[in-house]
Short mmCIF file of C-alpha atoms in Angstrom, two decimals:
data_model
loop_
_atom_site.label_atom_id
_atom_site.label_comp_id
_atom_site.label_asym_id
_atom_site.label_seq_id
_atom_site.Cartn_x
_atom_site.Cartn_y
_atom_site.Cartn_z
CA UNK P 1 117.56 162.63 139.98
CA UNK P 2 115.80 165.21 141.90
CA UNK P 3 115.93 166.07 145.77
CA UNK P 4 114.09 163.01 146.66
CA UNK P 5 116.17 160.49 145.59
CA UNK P 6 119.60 161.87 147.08
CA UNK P 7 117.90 161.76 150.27
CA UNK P 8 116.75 158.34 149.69
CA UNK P 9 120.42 156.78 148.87
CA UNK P 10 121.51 158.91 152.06
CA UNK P 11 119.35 157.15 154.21
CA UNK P 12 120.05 154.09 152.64
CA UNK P 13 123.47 154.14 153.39
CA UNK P 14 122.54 155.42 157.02
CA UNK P 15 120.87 152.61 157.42
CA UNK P 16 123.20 150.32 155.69
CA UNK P 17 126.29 151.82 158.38
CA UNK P 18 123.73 150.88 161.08
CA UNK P 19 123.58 147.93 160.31
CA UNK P 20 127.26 147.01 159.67
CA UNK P 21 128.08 148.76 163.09
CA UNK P 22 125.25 146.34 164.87
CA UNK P 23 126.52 143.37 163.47
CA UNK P 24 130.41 144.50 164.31
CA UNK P 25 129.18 144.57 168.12
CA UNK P 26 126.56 141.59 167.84
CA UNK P 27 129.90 139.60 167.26
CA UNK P 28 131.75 141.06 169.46
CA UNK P 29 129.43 140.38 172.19
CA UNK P 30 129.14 136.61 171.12
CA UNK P 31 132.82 135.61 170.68
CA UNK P 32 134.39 138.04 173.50
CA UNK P 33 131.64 137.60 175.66
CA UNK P 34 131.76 141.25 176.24
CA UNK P 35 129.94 144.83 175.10
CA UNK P 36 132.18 147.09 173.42
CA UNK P 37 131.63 150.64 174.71
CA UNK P 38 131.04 153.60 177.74
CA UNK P 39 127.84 152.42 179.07
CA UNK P 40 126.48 149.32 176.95
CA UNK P 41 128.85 147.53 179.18
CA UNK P 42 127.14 148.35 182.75
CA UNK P 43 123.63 147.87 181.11
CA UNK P 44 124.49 144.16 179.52
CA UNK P 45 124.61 141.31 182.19
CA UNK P 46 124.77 138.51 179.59
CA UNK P 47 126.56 139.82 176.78
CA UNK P 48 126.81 136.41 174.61
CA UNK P 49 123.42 136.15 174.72
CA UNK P 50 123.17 139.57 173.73
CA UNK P 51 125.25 139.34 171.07
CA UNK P 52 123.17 136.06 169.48
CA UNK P 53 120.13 138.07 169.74
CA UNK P 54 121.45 141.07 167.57
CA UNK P 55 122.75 139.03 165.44
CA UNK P 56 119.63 136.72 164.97
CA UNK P 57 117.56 140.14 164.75
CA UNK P 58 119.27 141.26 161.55
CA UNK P 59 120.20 137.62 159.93
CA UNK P 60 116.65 136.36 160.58
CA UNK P 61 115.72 134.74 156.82
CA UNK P 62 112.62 137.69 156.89
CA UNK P 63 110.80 135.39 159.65
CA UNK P 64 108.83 137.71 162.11
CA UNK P 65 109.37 134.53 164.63
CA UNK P 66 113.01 134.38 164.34
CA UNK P 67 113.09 138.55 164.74
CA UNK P 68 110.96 138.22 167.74
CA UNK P 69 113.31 135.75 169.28
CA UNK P 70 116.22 137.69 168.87
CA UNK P 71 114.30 140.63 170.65
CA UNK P 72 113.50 138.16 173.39
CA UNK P 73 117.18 137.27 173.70
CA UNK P 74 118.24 140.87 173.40
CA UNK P 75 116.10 141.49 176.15
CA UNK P 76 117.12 138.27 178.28
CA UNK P 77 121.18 139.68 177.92
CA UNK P 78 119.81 142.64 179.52
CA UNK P 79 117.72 140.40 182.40
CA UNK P 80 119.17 137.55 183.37
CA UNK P 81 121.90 138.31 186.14
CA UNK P 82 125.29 136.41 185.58
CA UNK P 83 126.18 132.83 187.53
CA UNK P 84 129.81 134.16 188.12
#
């Protein structure tokens, strides 16, 4: 195994950690109904919906339509201002 493919696995398992970490907070988000963190917290108005649109982003069954509706919900957490 040459150069190339130690920097392949440590990518992979970059990746692999970013995931892990984005589904840890997607769930938090969904069943707290909070944003762990410093400043997620202040940027995230609607963190359940948030949270189902990272989740739905990395659990999406390889659908390009399912990813692009967790973006949109991702991005609607961020938008839409709270009824409370």
């Amino acid at each position: 195994m040459g150069y190339g493919g130690f920097v392949f696995i440590l990518l992979g398992l970059v990746a692999l950690g970013l995931a892990i970490a984005w589904v840890v907070v997607g769930v938090h988000a969904l069943l707290l109904g909070r944003v762990p963190g410093k400043r997620l917290p202040w940027r995230v108005r609607q963190p359940r919906l948030w949270g189902a649109g990272a989740l739905l982003m990395l659990f999406n069954g390889g659908s390009p339509s399912l990813f692009a509706v967790g973006v949109g919900l991702v991005a609607l957490g961020y938008a839409v201002k709270s009824q409370r």
